[in-house]
Amino acid sequence: MSMKRTRIALFTVALVTFCLPFGAHSAVPLTKVDPALERRIDALLARMTIEEKVGQLTMFAFGRPTGPARGNATREEQITLIKQGRVGSLIGEGFTIEIPTLTQMALTESRLGIPLLFAMDVLHGYRVIFPTPLAEAAAFDPELAERTAAMSARETAAQGLHWTFAPMIDVGRDARWGRVVEGSGEDPYLNAILGAARVRGFQGAALASEPGRVLATAKHMAAYGAAEAGRDYATVDISESTLNDVYLPPFRAAVDAGVATIMAAFHEIGGVPSSANRALLTGKLRRDWKFRGIVVSDWGSVEELVTHGYARDRRQAAKQALMAGVDIDMCSGTYLTELPKLVRARQVPMRVLNEAVRRVLRIKMGMGLFERPEQVVAAPFDTAAARALAKEAARASMVLLKNKNDLLPLHREAQRTIALVGPFIESRLEHLGAWWADGKADDVISIADAVRKRAGSKTKILQALGTDFRGKNKDIAEAVRIARQADVVVVAAGDPGWNTGENNSKVSLELSLPQRELLAALREVGKPVVLLLMSGGALAIGEQEPFLDAILLTWSSGVEAGEAVAELLFGEHAPSGRLPVTFPRATGQVPIYHARKPSGRPPGTPGGSSYTDSPADPLYPFGHGLTYTRFRYENLTVSPLAAKPGLPIHVSVQLTNEGPRSGTEVVQLYVRDEVASLTRPVKTLRRFTRVALAPGESKQVKFELSDADLGLFLPGGRFVVEPGWFTVFVGPSAAEGQQARFEVGGAQSLSGSILFSNGVMARVGQRQSTFRRTPRL
Ligand code: NOJ
């Protein structure tokens, strides 16, 4: 059979397979070497030209000419390149309708018929938009995160797409950085747990080969959130210990969860841009963690090695990126034009090129793309089910920050007048967050519509904008007028979704000036005020907070935001979200986060670290959130008090709902290593769980810790658990709760440290060669 006929036959098989019940091929997990698959890759590699190999490493934004400095490929040029087998993947928006044609083009018109991967940024829903990842993190619920990711994957796959650039698992500790909204906040553990859950949700158990799953990308490796002054793309300069302890654990968790791809980042760390960081992308990721998937650059970041002043030209940039471990060049076209010359000149070894291509083919073959180049759609996408899940997620994400005199919930049937005010009371688009894929403003239910629908017949609703976000359309007097007639004023204000995200960093976390004026004017009216706070991260509302009666943090919560707000306002459901980021009093406090180091002069002690113009403590601590009932914590116990290596440490606490209503508490467990060879944070989150209790109900909440929860990374990257005293804290936030102590490796039980190396624990006595007692200073 001629090559062309083979390709046509292949495509026919693909179409037939498309209609067959799923299961015609088996998925290959990345964590295992499959010799048969590797032989298949060898055979294909042997037939590929250098240009075809580089093609597998080239991604374009389809139909979007990226400009002379960005790939320089027009739509027509891209089509020619696809037919030549010189493009391996496409990213884009609004091109899904062309996916079948493009697929066929690659299969039947390129020499080897290697299928294309189609990718898009689907972070929290494709068309049915869920709460932003940060908002959803406030639910402290990995199972929910997995379900929303799986639902997003289903809708994404139904468009023919194979790959999403999510989850973002960058720890975000500086609220000025606009991209905090895309991740799970300030805590490494929360980012790790939720990141792994989202990877499972997107990919399923079998590397995106089940119907309705897509490849996930853990991004951006690494420490992108530590940008100087919170400014996007800016320099990062952090210690090795901070990198290992804070920024890398979520990536390790994503790799362990089987993530197929990792994205390198735009920024540099200590003089080395991420897209050329061999220590991270090859040393850490591939050598230490055994990652076998694809590393993709960020958009144009290979070529930007030149702008960084790290590469003298595009050719050197291509060499640096590939040699560092970047497999796919996203949208810079640098690999396309430069790698063939570099390989021919033996400046880049063929072996390195082959390895990168192998990793791309491994994913393509492993997910069954050669047998099934088009996505399989198991069943029509169930929009109603997706919206129901979006509502559940929105409800679970919102955080009741303040509720003076139990102002909330409002009683639906009360004879009263509610004034609805503020820039976001009628909003739709603003609830879609920073990335909304194919989301449409018209799909969103506004707060005003949902509140009107729910308010009982005796409730009168008045409404006035007051001001828009920027004050272009402003009538504060009208808002004051209706507030005077009302019993309660509900204000929707804050930071809209489109003002957050990539390159939307801020020097001020205060509310915009017109919004501050609006709240100040409403304060003078003297009626109770409820603030519905829209945001993509922590805002500095320290000046307004004392005068507000209730604050519900609504974030940007997707298509069902309005419904969720109304349900919580009227008490159909009780809020249960908790802060995944610390709220400062003023912008000048950031970065502020719970896992800070103690310092020699801790804040809050006489002469301790402080400001002249503000208290040092946050307005609201990490983990904070109220509900419509109250919980009591008592009887914290830890056992054994002298922990032994390898044996679990049991922690339990008695939790009682002592309020009048049912409610859900997020019970949080933090640990502190009291003395260590490197100073340790005052608290490190190690466990959490959601507990629902009826009024008067009580429950013993139990946790189990292991050695791995107690360790730290030493210089050189070794992970050790040092003997000594630890404090465990259990409570409703990082600032409250019960505490107890236990000792690891007491004199009689252990003579030294417990050492983990590359994730493998070596107990004392078993691997004496790698064991080293950590010196006490
Ligand atoms: C740039 C962003 O940093 C990254 O997160 C995203 O996935 C790519 N652009 C592709 O859109």
mmCIF file of C-alpha atoms in Angstrom, residues 169-326:
data_model
loop_
_atom_site.group_PDB
_atom_site.id
_atom_site.type_symbol
_atom_site.label_atom_id
_atom_site.label_comp_id
_atom_site.label_asym_id
_atom_site.label_seq_id
_atom_site.Cartn_x
_atom_site.Cartn_y
_atom_site.Cartn_z
ATOM 1 C CA ILE A 169 -0.441 25.605 40.851
ATOM 2 C CA ASP A 170 1.766 28.611 41.480
ATOM 3 C CA VAL A 171 1.711 29.522 45.148
ATOM 4 C CA GLY A 172 0.477 33.125 45.299
ATOM 5 C CA ARG A 173 1.585 35.057 48.361
ATOM 6 C CA ASP A 174 1.653 38.549 46.951
ATOM 7 C CA ALA A 175 -1.867 39.852 46.391
ATOM 8 C CA ARG A 176 -0.562 42.481 43.983
ATOM 9 C CA TRP A 177 0.205 39.716 41.487
ATOM 10 C CA GLY A 178 -2.868 39.494 39.272
ATOM 11 C CA ARG A 179 -2.521 35.773 38.633
ATOM 12 C CA VAL A 180 -3.216 34.719 42.212
ATOM 13 C CA VAL A 181 -6.773 34.241 40.914
ATOM 14 C CA GLU A 182 -5.685 31.324 38.713
ATOM 15 C CA GLY A 183 -4.244 29.160 41.461
ATOM 16 C CA SER A 184 -5.192 27.921 44.916
ATOM 17 C CA GLY A 185 -3.725 30.741 46.948
ATOM 18 C CA GLU A 186 -0.866 31.164 49.353
ATOM 19 C CA ASP A 187 -0.427 27.691 50.734
ATOM 20 C CA PRO A 188 1.756 24.970 49.152
ATOM 21 C CA TYR A 189 -0.237 22.103 50.671
ATOM 22 C CA LEU A 190 -3.586 23.451 49.473
ATOM 23 C CA ASN A 191 -2.121 24.029 46.000
ATOM 24 C CA ALA A 192 -0.722 20.499 45.995
ATOM 25 C CA ILE A 193 -3.937 18.810 47.092
ATOM 26 C CA LEU A 194 -6.213 20.809 44.799
ATOM 27 C CA GLY A 195 -3.738 20.719 41.898
ATOM 28 C CA ALA A 196 -3.554 16.933 42.055
ATOM 29 C CA ALA A 197 -7.356 16.729 42.261
ATOM 30 C CA ARG A 198 -7.716 18.910 39.173
ATOM 31 C CA VAL A 199 -5.147 16.814 37.286
ATOM 32 C CA ARG A 200 -7.225 13.725 38.082
ATOM 33 C CA GLY A 201 -10.386 15.547 37.058
ATOM 34 C CA PHE A 202 -9.029 16.704 33.702
ATOM 35 C CA GLN A 203 -7.154 13.554 32.733
ATOM 36 C CA GLY A 204 -9.086 10.788 34.436
ATOM 37 C CA ALA A 205 -7.301 7.707 35.585
ATOM 38 C CA ALA A 206 -5.837 6.904 32.204
ATOM 39 C CA LEU A 207 -3.920 9.801 30.694
ATOM 40 C CA ALA A 208 -6.839 11.548 29.039
ATOM 41 C CA SER A 209 -7.691 8.494 26.982
ATOM 42 C CA GLU A 210 -11.198 7.994 28.371
ATOM 43 C CA PRO A 211 -13.923 9.832 26.519
ATOM 44 C CA GLY A 212 -14.393 13.344 27.754
ATOM 45 C CA ARG A 213 -10.963 13.791 29.315
ATOM 46 C CA VAL A 214 -8.139 16.101 28.355
ATOM 47 C CA LEU A 215 -4.448 16.346 29.074
ATOM 48 C CA ALA A 216 -3.637 18.637 31.981
ATOM 49 C CA THR A 217 -0.733 21.050 32.394
ATOM 50 C CA ALA A 218 0.739 21.966 35.745
ATOM 51 C CA LYS A 219 2.038 25.503 35.420
ATOM 52 C CA HIS A 220 4.202 27.560 35.621
ATOM 53 C CA MET A 221 7.388 25.887 36.746
ATOM 54 C CA ALA A 222 8.392 27.414 39.064
ATOM 55 C CA ALA A 223 7.928 30.195 41.620
ATOM 56 C CA TYR A 224 6.295 32.461 39.043
ATOM 57 C CA GLY A 225 4.116 33.856 41.859
ATOM 58 C CA ALA A 226 7.138 35.226 43.692
ATOM 59 C CA ALA A 227 7.589 38.023 41.132
ATOM 60 C CA GLU A 228 9.307 41.089 42.532
ATOM 61 C CA ALA A 229 6.770 43.704 43.688
ATOM 62 C CA GLY A 230 3.979 41.422 42.470
ATOM 63 C CA ARG A 231 4.527 42.644 38.916
ATOM 64 C CA ASP A 232 3.861 40.005 36.302
ATOM 65 C CA TYR A 233 6.871 38.554 34.446
ATOM 66 C CA ALA A 234 9.257 40.301 36.885
ATOM 67 C CA THR A 235 12.374 38.764 38.389
ATOM 68 C CA VAL A 236 12.192 36.175 41.145
ATOM 69 C CA ASP A 237 15.035 35.890 43.600
ATOM 70 C CA ILE A 238 14.379 33.336 46.309
ATOM 71 C CA SER A 239 16.370 30.910 48.389
ATOM 72 C CA GLU A 240 16.746 27.256 47.528
ATOM 73 C CA SER A 241 14.934 26.386 50.727
ATOM 74 C CA THR A 242 11.910 28.551 49.833
ATOM 75 C CA LEU A 243 11.844 27.079 46.347
ATOM 76 C CA ASN A 244 11.886 23.538 47.713
ATOM 77 C CA ASP A 245 9.577 24.063 50.668
ATOM 78 C CA VAL A 246 7.032 26.436 49.197
ATOM 79 C CA TYR A 247 6.961 26.558 45.410
ATOM 80 C CA LEU A 248 7.922 23.061 44.251
ATOM 81 C CA PRO A 249 5.696 20.771 46.367
ATOM 82 C CA PRO A 250 2.565 21.417 44.252
ATOM 83 C CA PHE A 251 4.533 20.447 41.115
ATOM 84 C CA ARG A 252 5.777 17.295 42.780
ATOM 85 C CA ALA A 253 2.191 16.449 43.716
ATOM 86 C CA ALA A 254 1.033 17.047 40.133
ATOM 87 C CA VAL A 255 3.751 14.758 38.792
ATOM 88 C CA ASP A 256 2.804 12.091 41.312
ATOM 89 C CA ALA A 257 -0.825 12.472 40.196
ATOM 90 C CA GLY A 258 0.315 11.625 36.658
ATOM 91 C CA VAL A 259 0.116 15.051 35.025
ATOM 92 C CA ALA A 260 0.948 14.734 31.332
ATOM 93 C CA THR A 261 2.522 18.129 30.789
ATOM 94 C CA ILE A 262 4.273 20.904 32.674
ATOM 95 C CA MET A 263 4.603 24.493 31.496
ATOM 96 C CA ALA A 264 7.798 26.460 31.999
ATOM 97 C CA ALA A 265 7.337 30.049 33.104
ATOM 98 C CA PHE A 266 8.084 33.514 31.765
ATOM 99 C CA HIS A 267 10.203 34.803 34.637
ATOM 100 C CA GLU A 268 13.778 34.209 35.738
ATOM 101 C CA ILE A 269 15.031 32.937 39.068
ATOM 102 C CA GLY A 270 18.400 34.186 40.239
ATOM 103 C CA GLY A 271 19.519 35.069 36.731
ATOM 104 C CA VAL A 272 18.241 31.980 34.920
ATOM 105 C CA PRO A 273 15.018 32.312 32.903
ATOM 106 C CA SER A 274 12.663 29.393 33.550
ATOM 107 C CA SER A 275 12.595 28.346 29.915
ATOM 108 C CA ALA A 276 16.334 27.731 30.118
ATOM 109 C CA ASN A 277 16.430 26.342 33.635
ATOM 110 C CA ARG A 278 18.002 22.921 33.265
ATOM 111 C CA ALA A 279 18.293 22.403 37.006
ATOM 112 C CA LEU A 280 14.523 22.638 37.338
ATOM 113 C CA LEU A 281 13.201 21.197 34.090
ATOM 114 C CA THR A 282 15.647 18.344 33.785
ATOM 115 C CA GLY A 283 17.349 17.977 37.170
ATOM 116 C CA LYS A 284 14.350 18.264 39.437
ATOM 117 C CA LEU A 285 11.568 17.251 37.140
ATOM 118 C CA ARG A 286 13.008 14.410 35.136
ATOM 119 C CA ARG A 287 15.962 13.152 37.123
ATOM 120 C CA ASP A 288 14.639 13.500 40.664
ATOM 121 C CA TRP A 289 10.887 13.163 40.130
ATOM 122 C CA LYS A 290 11.000 10.811 37.110
ATOM 123 C CA PHE A 291 8.579 12.930 35.093
ATOM 124 C CA ARG A 292 8.089 11.343 31.656
ATOM 125 C CA GLY A 293 5.648 13.785 30.098
ATOM 126 C CA ILE A 294 6.037 16.925 28.010
ATOM 127 C CA VAL A 295 7.477 20.253 29.092
ATOM 128 C CA VAL A 296 5.911 23.061 27.073
ATOM 129 C CA SER A 297 7.231 26.617 27.063
ATOM 130 C CA ASP A 298 4.963 29.520 27.856
ATOM 131 C CA TRP A 299 3.740 31.652 24.985
ATOM 132 C CA GLY A 300 6.829 32.994 23.214
ATOM 133 C CA SER A 301 9.045 32.333 26.224
ATOM 134 C CA VAL A 302 11.719 30.530 24.193
ATOM 135 C CA GLU A 303 12.300 33.571 22.041
ATOM 136 C CA GLU A 304 12.078 35.806 25.106
ATOM 137 C CA LEU A 305 15.360 34.325 26.331
ATOM 138 C CA VAL A 306 16.804 36.955 24.017
ATOM 139 C CA THR A 307 14.850 39.776 25.678
ATOM 140 C CA HIS A 308 15.941 38.483 29.073
ATOM 141 C CA GLY A 309 19.517 39.033 27.927
ATOM 142 C CA TYR A 310 20.254 35.335 28.380
ATOM 143 C CA ALA A 311 20.537 34.348 24.728
ATOM 144 C CA ARG A 312 22.263 36.476 22.127
ATOM 145 C CA ASP A 313 19.831 35.485 19.367
ATOM 146 C CA ARG A 314 16.991 33.119 18.482
ATOM 147 C CA ARG A 315 19.383 30.336 17.623
ATOM 148 C CA GLN A 316 21.024 30.384 21.014
ATOM 149 C CA ALA A 317 17.591 30.666 22.635
ATOM 150 C CA ALA A 318 16.401 27.515 20.862
ATOM 151 C CA LYS A 319 19.494 25.653 21.956
ATOM 152 C CA GLN A 320 19.253 26.822 25.574
ATOM 153 C CA ALA A 321 15.571 25.929 25.858
ATOM 154 C CA LEU A 322 15.843 22.465 24.323
ATOM 155 C CA MET A 323 18.981 21.615 26.260
ATOM 156 C CA ALA A 324 17.276 22.769 29.470
ATOM 157 C CA GLY A 325 14.373 20.415 28.844
ATOM 158 C CA VAL A 326 11.666 22.437 27.072
#
